[in-house]
Amino acid sequence: MVSVRQKTRAGWCRVRALLGWLLIYGLGLSLSGCVIGPIIGQFTGRRSETVKVKAKYKLRAGNLLILVDSPVGVARSSGVRAVLSRELEREIELHGLAASVIPASELSAFRSSREDFEELNIAQIGRELWAQQVLYVKVAEFQLGTLLDKPAGQGLIRGRVKVFDIEQNRRVWPEMDPLGQEVIVQTGFREAVGKDYGQDFTQELCQSMAVKIVKLFRDHKAPRGSADTK
């Protein structure tokens, strides 16, 4: 039979265990997550390696026009405008972020038919193509660096992104920055291999850029502590 002393000892063990957990809980309320996280992790297991990131802006329903702008020299030499437009359209349709996307071919035909295209503003272009909203991307910088022309050998694309509502006739995102949200994609060193190096590298950069831009408009998961979670 179990003696009274043994019962008492077992009871005290349970009490001490309970007090221990209460102490950990109390520390969790008083200390920051970066301090208590490792302590809690010892008892509850590893934290998830990813975190949920909310969309910075939700595209509204209606026809979406993707308008990529870039300096004339950059557009002609690299074809970045057409490639990035195509990748953005593919990424948006993949995640179902717009009811319909106006084909890039319609924009291209309209651009060719209007000698004054460069003088038109975003709202005018959107109305001419029956868009309800415009995803506007201004490519400010585009580089394909190799050992031949740049010691760093890095590819870079930098742009500004904003959304314009045609019916409201105003920029709806970002509200506080008229230049738009800056987005940058930069690669590490890679050598120029093959005769289609420039085309392949442009495709790779634009694909990465499109993924990063579209993440601004959808809920997604990102590695814990990455720049995307800020």
mmCIF file of C-alpha atoms in Angstrom:
data_model
loop_
_atom_site.group_PDB
_atom_site.id
_atom_site.type_symbol
_atom_site.label_atom_id
_atom_site.label_comp_id
_atom_site.label_asym_id
_atom_site.label_seq_id
_atom_site.Cartn_x
_atom_site.Cartn_y
_atom_site.Cartn_z
ATOM 1 C CA MET A 1 0.000 0.000 0.000
ATOM 2 C CA VAL A 2 1.080 3.576 -0.665
ATOM 3 C CA SER A 3 2.036 5.411 2.526
ATOM 4 C CA VAL A 4 0.851 8.895 3.419
ATOM 5 C CA ARG A 5 4.429 10.175 2.963
ATOM 6 C CA GLN A 6 4.590 8.825 -0.595
ATOM 7 C CA LYS A 7 1.234 10.381 -1.454
ATOM 8 C CA THR A 8 2.391 13.705 -0.048
ATOM 9 C CA ARG A 9 5.661 13.541 -2.025
ATOM 10 C CA ALA A 10 3.782 12.792 -5.264
ATOM 11 C CA GLY A 11 1.432 15.710 -4.602
ATOM 12 C CA TRP A 12 4.348 18.106 -4.086
ATOM 13 C CA CYS A 13 5.930 16.928 -7.368
ATOM 14 C CA ARG A 14 2.754 17.816 -9.242
ATOM 15 C CA VAL A 15 2.594 21.207 -7.546
ATOM 16 C CA ARG A 16 6.231 21.971 -8.424
ATOM 17 C CA ALA A 17 5.619 20.996 -12.062
ATOM 18 C CA LEU A 18 2.579 23.272 -12.201
ATOM 19 C CA LEU A 19 4.522 26.150 -10.648
ATOM 20 C CA GLY A 20 7.272 25.632 -13.217
ATOM 21 C CA TRP A 21 4.868 25.991 -16.111
ATOM 22 C CA LEU A 22 3.252 29.035 -14.512
ATOM 23 C CA LEU A 23 6.691 30.625 -14.191
ATOM 24 C CA ILE A 24 7.414 30.036 -17.880
ATOM 25 C CA TYR A 25 4.017 31.482 -18.825
ATOM 26 C CA GLY A 26 4.693 34.541 -16.679
ATOM 27 C CA LEU A 27 8.038 35.090 -18.358
ATOM 28 C CA GLY A 28 6.347 34.851 -21.731
ATOM 29 C CA LEU A 29 4.058 37.745 -20.802
ATOM 30 C CA SER A 30 6.810 39.974 -19.471
ATOM 31 C CA LEU A 31 9.698 39.338 -21.860
ATOM 32 C CA SER A 32 9.959 40.055 -25.577
ATOM 33 C CA GLY A 33 9.464 37.259 -28.100
ATOM 34 C CA CYS A 34 13.138 37.236 -29.076
ATOM 35 C CA VAL A 35 14.109 36.468 -25.473
ATOM 36 C CA ILE A 36 11.423 34.015 -24.456
ATOM 37 C CA GLY A 37 11.202 32.243 -27.814
ATOM 38 C CA PRO A 38 14.220 29.993 -27.276
ATOM 39 C CA ILE A 39 13.038 29.179 -23.733
ATOM 40 C CA ILE A 40 9.527 28.245 -24.836
ATOM 41 C CA GLY A 41 11.012 26.328 -27.738
ATOM 42 C CA GLN A 42 12.694 23.949 -25.322
ATOM 43 C CA PHE A 43 9.276 22.861 -24.048
ATOM 44 C CA THR A 44 6.951 23.290 -27.027
ATOM 45 C CA GLY A 45 9.199 22.331 -29.954
ATOM 46 C CA ARG A 46 10.647 24.355 -32.824
ATOM 47 C CA ARG A 47 8.874 27.427 -34.169
ATOM 48 C CA SER A 48 7.583 27.388 -37.718
ATOM 49 C CA GLU A 49 10.221 28.386 -40.249
ATOM 50 C CA THR A 50 7.686 30.543 -42.102
ATOM 51 C CA VAL A 51 5.290 33.317 -41.153
ATOM 52 C CA LYS A 52 2.065 34.505 -42.759
ATOM 53 C CA VAL A 53 2.364 37.826 -44.578
ATOM 54 C CA LYS A 54 -0.746 39.862 -45.347
ATOM 55 C CA ALA A 55 -1.228 41.448 -48.758
ATOM 56 C CA LYS A 56 -0.352 45.132 -48.775
ATOM 57 C CA TYR A 57 -3.267 45.787 -51.108
ATOM 58 C CA LYS A 58 -6.076 43.650 -52.534
ATOM 59 C CA LEU A 59 -6.785 44.223 -56.222
ATOM 60 C CA ARG A 60 -10.455 44.971 -56.844
ATOM 61 C CA ALA A 61 -12.720 43.051 -59.188
ATOM 62 C CA GLY A 62 -12.775 44.181 -62.812
ATOM 63 C CA ASN A 63 -10.555 44.428 -65.861
ATOM 64 C CA LEU A 64 -6.893 44.830 -64.945
ATOM 65 C CA LEU A 65 -4.382 46.480 -67.260
ATOM 66 C CA ILE A 66 -0.711 45.751 -66.649
ATOM 67 C CA LEU A 67 1.301 48.759 -67.744
ATOM 68 C CA VAL A 68 5.084 48.411 -67.606
ATOM 69 C CA ASP A 69 7.072 51.530 -68.389
ATOM 70 C CA SER A 70 10.818 51.849 -68.858
ATOM 71 C CA PRO A 71 13.359 54.210 -70.418
ATOM 72 C CA VAL A 72 13.340 53.885 -74.214
ATOM 73 C CA GLY A 73 16.949 52.714 -74.354
ATOM 74 C CA VAL A 74 16.368 50.006 -71.762
ATOM 75 C CA ALA A 75 13.150 48.794 -73.399
ATOM 76 C CA ARG A 76 14.742 48.463 -76.838
ATOM 77 C CA SER A 77 18.020 46.873 -75.753
ATOM 78 C CA SER A 78 16.650 44.301 -73.293
ATOM 79 C CA GLY A 79 12.971 43.777 -74.115
ATOM 80 C CA VAL A 80 12.329 43.989 -70.364
ATOM 81 C CA ARG A 81 8.988 45.712 -70.840
ATOM 82 C CA ALA A 82 7.428 42.884 -72.828
ATOM 83 C CA VAL A 83 9.001 40.106 -70.745
ATOM 84 C CA LEU A 84 8.004 41.605 -67.385
ATOM 85 C CA SER A 85 4.457 42.279 -68.624
ATOM 86 C CA ARG A 86 4.103 38.658 -69.672
ATOM 87 C CA GLU A 87 5.473 37.329 -66.382
ATOM 88 C CA LEU A 88 3.201 39.607 -64.333
ATOM 89 C CA GLU A 89 0.156 38.474 -66.300
ATOM 90 C CA ARG A 90 1.080 34.821 -65.780
ATOM 91 C CA GLU A 91 1.663 35.280 -62.041
ATOM 92 C CA ILE A 92 -1.580 37.204 -61.492
ATOM 93 C CA GLU A 93 -3.632 34.606 -63.363
ATOM 94 C CA LEU A 94 -1.870 31.796 -61.507
ATOM 95 C CA HIS A 95 -3.091 33.162 -58.163
ATOM 96 C CA GLY A 96 -6.484 34.351 -59.433
ATOM 97 C CA LEU A 97 -5.958 37.951 -58.327
ATOM 98 C CA ALA A 98 -7.999 39.591 -61.077
ATOM 99 C CA ALA A 99 -11.258 38.666 -62.779
ATOM 100 C CA SER A 100 -9.722 39.439 -66.153
ATOM 101 C CA VAL A 101 -6.400 40.755 -67.408
ATOM 102 C CA ILE A 102 -6.305 42.803 -70.600
ATOM 103 C CA PRO A 103 -3.949 40.953 -72.981
ATOM 104 C CA ALA A 104 -0.551 42.534 -73.541
ATOM 105 C CA SER A 105 -1.213 42.285 -77.294
ATOM 106 C CA GLU A 106 -4.056 44.818 -76.979
ATOM 107 C CA LEU A 107 -1.801 47.250 -75.159
ATOM 108 C CA SER A 108 0.939 46.731 -77.738
ATOM 109 C CA ALA A 109 -1.468 47.373 -80.613
ATOM 110 C CA PHE A 110 -2.767 50.506 -78.942
ATOM 111 C CA ARG A 111 0.782 51.719 -78.265
ATOM 112 C CA SER A 112 1.681 51.277 -81.936
ATOM 113 C CA SER A 113 -1.460 53.020 -83.172
ATOM 114 C CA ARG A 114 -0.977 56.178 -81.113
ATOM 115 C CA GLU A 115 1.871 58.491 -81.966
ATOM 116 C CA ASP A 116 1.102 60.436 -78.805
ATOM 117 C CA PHE A 117 1.153 57.331 -76.557
ATOM 118 C CA GLU A 118 4.059 58.615 -74.454
ATOM 119 C CA GLU A 119 2.080 61.785 -73.719
ATOM 120 C CA LEU A 120 -0.962 59.906 -72.372
ATOM 121 C CA ASN A 121 -1.327 59.454 -68.630
ATOM 122 C CA ILE A 122 -2.264 56.256 -66.834
ATOM 123 C CA ALA A 123 -5.959 57.103 -66.612
ATOM 124 C CA GLN A 124 -6.229 57.907 -70.334
ATOM 125 C CA ILE A 125 -4.561 54.648 -71.344
ATOM 126 C CA GLY A 126 -6.743 52.679 -68.935
ATOM 127 C CA ARG A 127 -9.976 54.220 -70.236
ATOM 128 C CA GLU A 128 -9.020 53.620 -73.877
ATOM 129 C CA LEU A 129 -8.529 49.905 -73.122
ATOM 130 C CA TRP A 130 -11.653 49.564 -70.944
ATOM 131 C CA ALA A 131 -9.732 48.860 -67.760
ATOM 132 C CA GLN A 132 -11.150 49.378 -64.282
ATOM 133 C CA GLN A 133 -7.716 49.356 -62.661
ATOM 134 C CA VAL A 134 -4.109 49.616 -63.769
ATOM 135 C CA LEU A 135 -1.106 47.889 -62.254
ATOM 136 C CA TYR A 136 1.674 50.298 -63.180
ATOM 137 C CA VAL A 137 5.339 49.317 -62.960
ATOM 138 C CA LYS A 138 8.071 51.831 -63.709
ATOM 139 C CA VAL A 139 11.378 50.081 -64.398
ATOM 140 C CA ALA A 140 13.981 52.539 -63.171
ATOM 141 C CA GLU A 141 17.069 50.362 -63.579
ATOM 142 C CA PHE A 142 17.933 47.187 -65.443
ATOM 143 C CA GLN A 143 21.386 45.630 -65.695
ATOM 144 C CA LEU A 144 22.874 42.369 -66.878
ATOM 145 C CA GLY A 145 26.365 42.444 -65.386
ATOM 146 C CA THR A 146 29.017 39.965 -66.494
ATOM 147 C CA LEU A 147 32.768 39.635 -66.060
ATOM 148 C CA LEU A 148 33.178 41.290 -69.445
ATOM 149 C CA ASP A 149 31.605 44.580 -68.487
ATOM 150 C CA LYS A 150 31.219 44.631 -64.712
ATOM 151 C CA PRO A 151 33.425 43.070 -62.026
ATOM 152 C CA ALA A 152 30.462 42.256 -59.785
ATOM 153 C CA GLY A 153 28.807 40.175 -62.506
ATOM 154 C CA GLN A 154 25.336 40.743 -61.093
ATOM 155 C CA GLY A 155 21.920 41.197 -62.663
ATOM 156 C CA LEU A 156 19.682 43.942 -61.268
ATOM 157 C CA ILE A 157 16.148 45.151 -61.851
ATOM 158 C CA ARG A 158 14.665 47.982 -59.802
ATOM 159 C CA GLY A 159 11.215 49.446 -60.194
ATOM 160 C CA ARG A 160 8.316 51.302 -58.620
ATOM 161 C CA VAL A 161 4.836 49.774 -58.377
ATOM 162 C CA LYS A 162 1.463 51.417 -57.916
ATOM 163 C CA VAL A 163 -2.220 50.730 -58.572
ATOM 164 C CA PHE A 164 -4.492 53.251 -60.283
ATOM 165 C CA ASP A 165 -8.291 53.082 -60.107
ATOM 166 C CA ILE A 166 -9.795 54.336 -63.363
ATOM 167 C CA GLU A 167 -13.330 54.946 -62.051
ATOM 168 C CA GLN A 168 -12.051 56.913 -59.062
ATOM 169 C CA ASN A 169 -9.434 58.556 -61.298
ATOM 170 C CA ARG A 170 -6.730 58.318 -58.663
ATOM 171 C CA ARG A 171 -3.879 56.254 -57.325
ATOM 172 C CA VAL A 172 -5.262 53.891 -54.685
ATOM 173 C CA TRP A 173 -2.013 52.217 -53.646
ATOM 174 C CA PRO A 174 0.316 53.100 -52.115
ATOM 175 C CA GLU A 175 -1.658 55.993 -50.684
ATOM 176 C CA MET A 176 1.251 57.901 -49.130
ATOM 177 C CA ASP A 177 3.932 57.489 -51.791
ATOM 178 C CA PRO A 178 3.170 58.994 -55.220
ATOM 179 C CA LEU A 179 6.261 57.352 -56.716
ATOM 180 C CA GLY A 180 5.020 53.885 -55.788
ATOM 181 C CA GLN A 181 6.376 50.955 -53.779
ATOM 182 C CA GLU A 182 10.005 50.210 -54.624
ATOM 183 C CA VAL A 183 10.820 46.608 -55.556
ATOM 184 C CA ILE A 184 14.355 45.353 -56.222
ATOM 185 C CA VAL A 185 15.641 42.004 -57.456
ATOM 186 C CA GLN A 186 19.377 41.354 -57.608
ATOM 187 C CA THR A 187 21.164 38.149 -58.509
ATOM 188 C CA GLY A 188 24.508 36.828 -57.470
ATOM 189 C CA PHE A 189 27.367 36.382 -59.897
ATOM 190 C CA ARG A 190 26.787 34.285 -62.985
ATOM 191 C CA GLU A 191 28.893 33.848 -66.099
ATOM 192 C CA ALA A 192 27.691 34.568 -69.606
ATOM 193 C CA VAL A 193 27.045 31.135 -71.097
ATOM 194 C CA GLY A 194 25.518 30.497 -74.498
ATOM 195 C CA LYS A 195 24.479 32.801 -77.307
ATOM 196 C CA ASP A 196 21.066 33.445 -75.688
ATOM 197 C CA TYR A 197 22.598 34.478 -72.360
ATOM 198 C CA GLY A 198 21.038 37.945 -72.372
ATOM 199 C CA GLN A 199 17.568 36.660 -73.210
ATOM 200 C CA ASP A 200 17.719 33.852 -70.646
ATOM 201 C CA PHE A 201 19.005 36.151 -67.907
ATOM 202 C CA THR A 202 16.361 38.788 -68.697
ATOM 203 C CA GLN A 203 13.665 36.112 -68.437
ATOM 204 C CA GLU A 204 15.038 34.946 -65.084
ATOM 205 C CA LEU A 205 15.197 38.454 -63.640
ATOM 206 C CA CYS A 206 11.712 39.388 -64.844
ATOM 207 C CA GLN A 207 10.229 36.173 -63.498
ATOM 208 C CA SER A 208 11.717 36.839 -60.050
ATOM 209 C CA MET A 209 10.549 40.455 -60.228
ATOM 210 C CA ALA A 210 6.996 39.420 -61.147
ATOM 211 C CA VAL A 211 6.818 36.966 -58.239
ATOM 212 C CA LYS A 212 8.009 39.633 -55.822
ATOM 213 C CA ILE A 213 5.595 42.253 -57.135
ATOM 214 C CA VAL A 214 2.548 39.974 -57.076
ATOM 215 C CA LYS A 215 3.299 38.998 -53.468
ATOM 216 C CA LEU A 216 2.423 42.596 -52.585
ATOM 217 C CA PHE A 217 -1.171 41.830 -53.557
ATOM 218 C CA ARG A 218 -1.740 38.414 -51.995
ATOM 219 C CA ASP A 219 -1.459 36.718 -48.624
ATOM 220 C CA HIS A 220 1.523 34.411 -48.616
ATOM 221 C CA LYS A 221 4.108 32.710 -46.466
ATOM 222 C CA ALA A 222 7.678 33.950 -46.133
ATOM 223 C CA PRO A 223 10.767 32.704 -44.304
ATOM 224 C CA ARG A 224 10.767 33.912 -40.709
ATOM 225 C CA GLY A 225 12.855 37.054 -40.390
ATOM 226 C CA SER A 226 13.087 37.720 -44.139
ATOM 227 C CA ALA A 227 12.730 41.156 -45.665
ATOM 228 C CA ASP A 228 9.323 40.194 -47.074
ATOM 229 C CA THR A 229 7.828 40.061 -43.569
ATOM 230 C CA LYS A 230 8.684 43.654 -42.767
#
